[in-house]
PDB file of C-alpha atoms in Angstrom:
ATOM      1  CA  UNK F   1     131.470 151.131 140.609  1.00  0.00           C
ATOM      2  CA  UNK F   2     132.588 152.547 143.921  1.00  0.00           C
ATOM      3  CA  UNK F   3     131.224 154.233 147.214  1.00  0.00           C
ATOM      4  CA  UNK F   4     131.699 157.689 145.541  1.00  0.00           C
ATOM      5  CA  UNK F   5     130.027 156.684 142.015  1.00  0.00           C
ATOM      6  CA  UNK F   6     126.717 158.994 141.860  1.00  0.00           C
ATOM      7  CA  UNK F   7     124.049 157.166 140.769  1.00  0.00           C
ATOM      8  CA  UNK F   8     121.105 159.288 138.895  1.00  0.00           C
ATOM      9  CA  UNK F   9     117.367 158.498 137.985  1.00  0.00           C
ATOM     10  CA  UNK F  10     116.550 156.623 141.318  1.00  0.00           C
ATOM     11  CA  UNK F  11     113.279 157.041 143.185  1.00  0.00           C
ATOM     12  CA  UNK F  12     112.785 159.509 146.308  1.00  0.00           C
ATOM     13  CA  UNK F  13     113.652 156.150 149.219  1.00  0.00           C
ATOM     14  CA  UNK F  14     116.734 155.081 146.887  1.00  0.00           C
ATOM     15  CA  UNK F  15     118.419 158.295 146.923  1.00  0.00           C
ATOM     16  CA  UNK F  16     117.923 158.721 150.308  1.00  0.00           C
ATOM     17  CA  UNK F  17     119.202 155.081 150.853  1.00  0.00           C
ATOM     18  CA  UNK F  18     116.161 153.739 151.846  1.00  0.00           C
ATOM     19  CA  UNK F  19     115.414 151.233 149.055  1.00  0.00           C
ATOM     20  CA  UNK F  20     117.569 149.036 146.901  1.00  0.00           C
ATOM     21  CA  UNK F  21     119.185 150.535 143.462  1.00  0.00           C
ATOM     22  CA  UNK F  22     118.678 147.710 141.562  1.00  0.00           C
ATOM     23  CA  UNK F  23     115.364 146.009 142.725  1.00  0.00           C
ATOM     24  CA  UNK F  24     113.646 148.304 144.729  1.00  0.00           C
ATOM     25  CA  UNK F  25     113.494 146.728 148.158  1.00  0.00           C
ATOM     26  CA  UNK F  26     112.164 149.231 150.567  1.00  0.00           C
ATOM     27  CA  UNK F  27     114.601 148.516 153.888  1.00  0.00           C
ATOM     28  CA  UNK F  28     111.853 150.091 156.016  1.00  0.00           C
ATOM     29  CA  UNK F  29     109.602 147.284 155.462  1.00  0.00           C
ATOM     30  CA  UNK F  30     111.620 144.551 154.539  1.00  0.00           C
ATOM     31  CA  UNK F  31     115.469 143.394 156.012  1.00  0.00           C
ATOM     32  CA  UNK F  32     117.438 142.782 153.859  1.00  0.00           C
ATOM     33  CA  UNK F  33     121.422 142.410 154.033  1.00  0.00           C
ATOM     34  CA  UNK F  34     122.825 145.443 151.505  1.00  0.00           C
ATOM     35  CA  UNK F  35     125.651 147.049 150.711  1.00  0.00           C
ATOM     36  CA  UNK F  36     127.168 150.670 149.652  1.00  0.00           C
ATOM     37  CA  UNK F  37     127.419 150.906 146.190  1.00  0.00           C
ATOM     38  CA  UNK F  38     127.709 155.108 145.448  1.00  0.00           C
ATOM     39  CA  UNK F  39     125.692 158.443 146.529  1.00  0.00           C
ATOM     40  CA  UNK F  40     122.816 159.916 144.626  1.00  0.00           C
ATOM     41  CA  UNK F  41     122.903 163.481 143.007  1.00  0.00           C
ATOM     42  CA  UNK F  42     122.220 164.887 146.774  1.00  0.00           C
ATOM     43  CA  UNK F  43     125.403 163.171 148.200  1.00  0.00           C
ATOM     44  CA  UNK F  44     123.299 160.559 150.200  1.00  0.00           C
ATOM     45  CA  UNK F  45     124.682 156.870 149.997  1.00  0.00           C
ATOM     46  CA  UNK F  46     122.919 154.521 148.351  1.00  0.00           C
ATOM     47  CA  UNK F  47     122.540 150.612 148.568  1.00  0.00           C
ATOM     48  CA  UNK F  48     121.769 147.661 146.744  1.00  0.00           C
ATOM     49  CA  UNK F  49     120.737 144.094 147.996  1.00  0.00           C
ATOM     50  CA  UNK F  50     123.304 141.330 148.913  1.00  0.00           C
ATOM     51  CA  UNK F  51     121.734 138.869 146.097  1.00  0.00           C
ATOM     52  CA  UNK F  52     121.827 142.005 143.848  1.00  0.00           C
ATOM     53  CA  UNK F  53     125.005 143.390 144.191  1.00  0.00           C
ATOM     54  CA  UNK F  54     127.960 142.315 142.038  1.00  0.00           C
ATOM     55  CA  UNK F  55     130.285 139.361 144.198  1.00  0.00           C
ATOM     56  CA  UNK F  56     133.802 142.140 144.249  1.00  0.00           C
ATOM     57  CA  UNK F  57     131.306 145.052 145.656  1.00  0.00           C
ATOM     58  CA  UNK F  58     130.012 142.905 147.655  1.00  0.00           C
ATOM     59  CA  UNK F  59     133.440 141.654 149.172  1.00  0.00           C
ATOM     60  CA  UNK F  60     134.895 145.289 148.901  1.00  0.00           C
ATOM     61  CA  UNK F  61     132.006 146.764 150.866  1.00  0.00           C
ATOM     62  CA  UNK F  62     130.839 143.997 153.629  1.00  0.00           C
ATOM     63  CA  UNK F  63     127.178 143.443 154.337  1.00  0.00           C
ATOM     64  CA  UNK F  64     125.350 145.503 156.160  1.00  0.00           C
ATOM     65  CA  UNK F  65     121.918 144.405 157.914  1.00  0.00           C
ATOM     66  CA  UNK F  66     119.666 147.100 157.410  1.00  0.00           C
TER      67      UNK F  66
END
């Protein structure tokens, strides 16, 4: 997966980049380090949590404190 893979079937805060892919986390309540992972079908980038990102994303990308 890369920052240009387009993710489908996400919720309205994931595919604005709001909330975690993979767990959820909603980054307007909660910080949490995350990190790019792709765009959603409307071209916005989406993120996924440090803990729940694979390790080479993770190193690719760089965390970002949201």
């Amino acid at each position: 997966m890369n920052a240009e893979t387009i993710i489908t079937g996400l919720t309205p805060l994931q595919a604005d980049g709001l909330a975690c892919v993979v767990c959820g986390a909603d980054y307007l309540r909660v910080r949490v380090p995350h990190v790019p992972i792709g765009r959603s079908v409307t071209g916005s980038r989406v993120f996924a949590c440090v803990g729940c990102c694979p390790d080479h994303l993770r190193r690719a990308a760089g965390g970002v404190l949201g």
